[in-house]
Coordinates of C-alpha atoms in Angstrom, one line a residue:
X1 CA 80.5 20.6 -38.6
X2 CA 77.5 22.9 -39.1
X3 CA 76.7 23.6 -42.9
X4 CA 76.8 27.5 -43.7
X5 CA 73.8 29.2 -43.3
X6 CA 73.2 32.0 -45.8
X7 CA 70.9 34.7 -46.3
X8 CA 70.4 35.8 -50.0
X9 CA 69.7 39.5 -49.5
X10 CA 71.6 42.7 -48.9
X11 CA 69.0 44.0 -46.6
X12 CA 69.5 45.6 -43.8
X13 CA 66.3 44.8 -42.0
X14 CA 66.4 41.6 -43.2
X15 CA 70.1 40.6 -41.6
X16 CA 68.8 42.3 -38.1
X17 CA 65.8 39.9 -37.9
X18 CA 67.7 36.5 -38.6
X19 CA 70.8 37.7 -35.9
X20 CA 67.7 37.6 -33.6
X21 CA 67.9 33.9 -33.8
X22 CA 71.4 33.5 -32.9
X23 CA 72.8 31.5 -35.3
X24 CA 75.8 31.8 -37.8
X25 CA 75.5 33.3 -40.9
X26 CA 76.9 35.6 -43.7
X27 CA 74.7 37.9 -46.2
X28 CA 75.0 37.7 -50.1
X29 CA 73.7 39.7 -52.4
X30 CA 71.6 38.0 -55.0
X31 CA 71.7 39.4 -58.1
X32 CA 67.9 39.2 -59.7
X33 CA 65.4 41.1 -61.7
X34 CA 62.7 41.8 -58.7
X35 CA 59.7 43.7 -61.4
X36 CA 56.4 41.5 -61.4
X37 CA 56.0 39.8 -64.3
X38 CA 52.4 41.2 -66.2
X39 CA 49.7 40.2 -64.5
X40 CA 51.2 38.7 -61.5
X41 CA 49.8 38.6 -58.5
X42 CA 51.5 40.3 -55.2
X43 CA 51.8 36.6 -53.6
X44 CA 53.1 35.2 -56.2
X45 CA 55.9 37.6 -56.7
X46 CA 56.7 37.6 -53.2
X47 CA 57.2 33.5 -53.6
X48 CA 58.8 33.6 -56.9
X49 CA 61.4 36.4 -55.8
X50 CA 61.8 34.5 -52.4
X51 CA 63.1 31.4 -54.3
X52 CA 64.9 33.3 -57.4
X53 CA 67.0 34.6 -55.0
X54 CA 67.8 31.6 -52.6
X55 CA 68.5 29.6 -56.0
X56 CA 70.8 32.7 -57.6
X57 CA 73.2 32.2 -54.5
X58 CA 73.4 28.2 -54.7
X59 CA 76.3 27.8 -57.6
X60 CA 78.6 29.5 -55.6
X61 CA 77.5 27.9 -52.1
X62 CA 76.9 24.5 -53.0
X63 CA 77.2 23.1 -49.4
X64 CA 74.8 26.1 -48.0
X65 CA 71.2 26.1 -46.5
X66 CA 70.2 29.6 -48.2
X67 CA 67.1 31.7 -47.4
X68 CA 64.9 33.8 -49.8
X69 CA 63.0 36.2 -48.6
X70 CA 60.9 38.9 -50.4
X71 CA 58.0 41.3 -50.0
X72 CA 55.0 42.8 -51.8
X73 CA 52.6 45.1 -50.6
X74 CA 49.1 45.0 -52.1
X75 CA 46.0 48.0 -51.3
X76 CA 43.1 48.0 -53.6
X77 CA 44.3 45.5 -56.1
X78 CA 48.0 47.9 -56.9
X79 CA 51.3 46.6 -55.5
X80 CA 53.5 48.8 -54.3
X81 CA 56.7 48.8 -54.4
X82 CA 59.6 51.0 -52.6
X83 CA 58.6 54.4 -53.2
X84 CA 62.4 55.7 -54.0
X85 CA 61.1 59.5 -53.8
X86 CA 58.9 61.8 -51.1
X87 CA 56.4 62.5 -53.5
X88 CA 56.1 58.9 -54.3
X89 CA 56.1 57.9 -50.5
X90 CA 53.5 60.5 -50.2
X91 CA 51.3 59.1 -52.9
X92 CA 51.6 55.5 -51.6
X93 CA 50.5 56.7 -48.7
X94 CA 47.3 58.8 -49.3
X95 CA 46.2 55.8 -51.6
X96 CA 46.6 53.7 -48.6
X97 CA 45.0 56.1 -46.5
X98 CA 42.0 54.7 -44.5
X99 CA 42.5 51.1 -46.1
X100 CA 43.8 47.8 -45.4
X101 CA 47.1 46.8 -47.2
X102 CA 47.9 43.3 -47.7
X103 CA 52.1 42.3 -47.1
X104 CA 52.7 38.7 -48.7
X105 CA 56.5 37.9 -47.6
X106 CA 58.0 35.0 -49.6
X107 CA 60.3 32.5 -47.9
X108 CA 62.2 30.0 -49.0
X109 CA 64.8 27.8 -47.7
X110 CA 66.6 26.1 -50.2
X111 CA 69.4 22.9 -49.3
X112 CA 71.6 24.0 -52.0
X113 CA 73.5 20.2 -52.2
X114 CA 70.6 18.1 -52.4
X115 CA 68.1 21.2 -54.2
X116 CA 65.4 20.1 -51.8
X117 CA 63.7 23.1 -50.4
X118 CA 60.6 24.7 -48.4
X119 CA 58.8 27.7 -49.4
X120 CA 55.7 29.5 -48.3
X121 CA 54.6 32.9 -48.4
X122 CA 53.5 34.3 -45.3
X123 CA 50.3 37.4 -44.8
X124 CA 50.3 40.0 -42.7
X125 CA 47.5 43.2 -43.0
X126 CA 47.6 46.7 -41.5
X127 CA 44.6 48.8 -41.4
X128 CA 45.8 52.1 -42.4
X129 CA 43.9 55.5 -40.2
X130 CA 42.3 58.4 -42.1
X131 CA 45.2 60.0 -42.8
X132 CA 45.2 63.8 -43.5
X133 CA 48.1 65.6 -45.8
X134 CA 50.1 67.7 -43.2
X135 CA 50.1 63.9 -41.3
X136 CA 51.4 62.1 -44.1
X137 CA 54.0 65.1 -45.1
X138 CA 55.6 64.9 -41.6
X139 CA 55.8 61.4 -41.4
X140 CA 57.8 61.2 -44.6
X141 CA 60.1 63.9 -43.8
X142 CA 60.7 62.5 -40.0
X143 CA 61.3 58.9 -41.0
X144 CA 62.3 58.9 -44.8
X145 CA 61.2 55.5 -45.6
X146 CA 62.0 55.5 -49.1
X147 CA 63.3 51.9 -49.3
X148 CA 60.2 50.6 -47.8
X149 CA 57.3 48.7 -49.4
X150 CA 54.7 50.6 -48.7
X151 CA 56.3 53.3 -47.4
X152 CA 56.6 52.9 -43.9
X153 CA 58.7 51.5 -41.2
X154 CA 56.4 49.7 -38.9
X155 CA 59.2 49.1 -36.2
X156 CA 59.2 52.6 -36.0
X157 CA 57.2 55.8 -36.1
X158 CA 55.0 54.1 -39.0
X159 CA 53.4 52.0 -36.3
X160 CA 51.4 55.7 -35.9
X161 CA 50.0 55.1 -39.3
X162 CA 47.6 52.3 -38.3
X163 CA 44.4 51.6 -36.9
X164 CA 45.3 48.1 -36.5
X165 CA 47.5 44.8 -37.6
X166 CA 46.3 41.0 -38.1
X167 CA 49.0 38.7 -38.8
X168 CA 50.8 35.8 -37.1
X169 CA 54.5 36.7 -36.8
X170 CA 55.3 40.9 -36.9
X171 CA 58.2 40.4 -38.2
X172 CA 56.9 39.3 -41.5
X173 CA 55.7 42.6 -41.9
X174 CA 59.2 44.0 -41.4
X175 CA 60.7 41.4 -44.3
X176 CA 61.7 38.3 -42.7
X177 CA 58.7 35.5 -41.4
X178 CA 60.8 34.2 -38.6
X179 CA 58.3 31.6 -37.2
X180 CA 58.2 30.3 -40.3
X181 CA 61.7 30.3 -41.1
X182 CA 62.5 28.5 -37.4
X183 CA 60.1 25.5 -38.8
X184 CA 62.1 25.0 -42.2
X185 CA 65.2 25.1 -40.3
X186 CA 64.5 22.1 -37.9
X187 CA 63.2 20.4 -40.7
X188 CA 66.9 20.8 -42.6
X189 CA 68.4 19.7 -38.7
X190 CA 69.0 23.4 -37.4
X191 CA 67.6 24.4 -34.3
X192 CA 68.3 28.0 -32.6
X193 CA 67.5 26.1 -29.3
X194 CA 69.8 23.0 -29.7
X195 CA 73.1 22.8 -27.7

């Protein structure tokens, strides 16, 4: 019998990218305090949050495989987080403006029975265009991406934003490093290819 496979997030995004893989699986909602700790660096919060959240669902799933997954966005040494509000989606993105911003997403597979798990955080740039006020105002209001990192969808009209991407798997720009995620997988015996 195939050992439950679980997702430790409530995101929406998230769930979308894993169905891609066809496999069986249910979403909980980890319950964890996601703020940096001072003076931590973007990659390392994306990895530490990655596994606090695979590791907050094992007690109750002790028979699961669980994934952690989690994101920060970096430009000019700030993080940013989810912006929340249009003015603060606006700010993040005239800061950004005409720069590269760095996306670390954290993921971690976690065996919760034996504890043995895989982790890695995976990077993925965009190069941000000159981006002029009105631009930046009309984005925001067409796509309210207020519970983005960054704040922009880059499955979506956010892909506008950008002069260019460099990264190995897109979809660890949209929250979820699937390549990535495919090689932990085998290595615990699941494999979205086997009969």
């Amino acid at each position: 019998m195939a050992r439950p496979l679980i997702l430790a997030s409530s995101s929406t995004y998230r769930r979308g990218l894993l169905e891609k893989l066809q496999l069986p699986f249910t979403c909980h909602t980890p319950h964890i305090n996601e703020e940096a700790l001072p003076g931590e660096a973007a990659q390392a919060l994306a990895q530490r949050l990655a596994e606090e959240k695979a590791h907050a669902i094992a007690n109750s799933h002790p028979e699961a495989l669980i994934i952690g997954s989690d994101q920060a966005a970096e430009c000019r040494g700030r993080i940013l987080g989810k912006p929340g509000t249009r003015e603060r989606a606006q700010e993040q993105l005239q800061f950004c403006s005409g720069h590269p911003v760095h996306f670390y997403t954290g993921i971690c597979l976690l065996d919760a029975h034996s504890g043995k798990q895989r982790s890695a955080v995976e990077i993925f740039t965009v190069y941000f265009r000159q981006l002029d006020e009105s631009q930046i105002q009309r984005y925001v209001e067409l796509e309210k991406p207020l519970n983005c990192a960054g704040s922009f969808k880059a499955e979506g009209l956010g892909i506008a934003l950008f002069e260019k991407m460099e990264g190995s798997d897109i979809n660890s720009l949209i929250g979820l490093p699937l390549i990535r995620l495919i090689d932990f997988l085998r290595e615990f015996g699941v494999d979205p290819l086997a009969d």
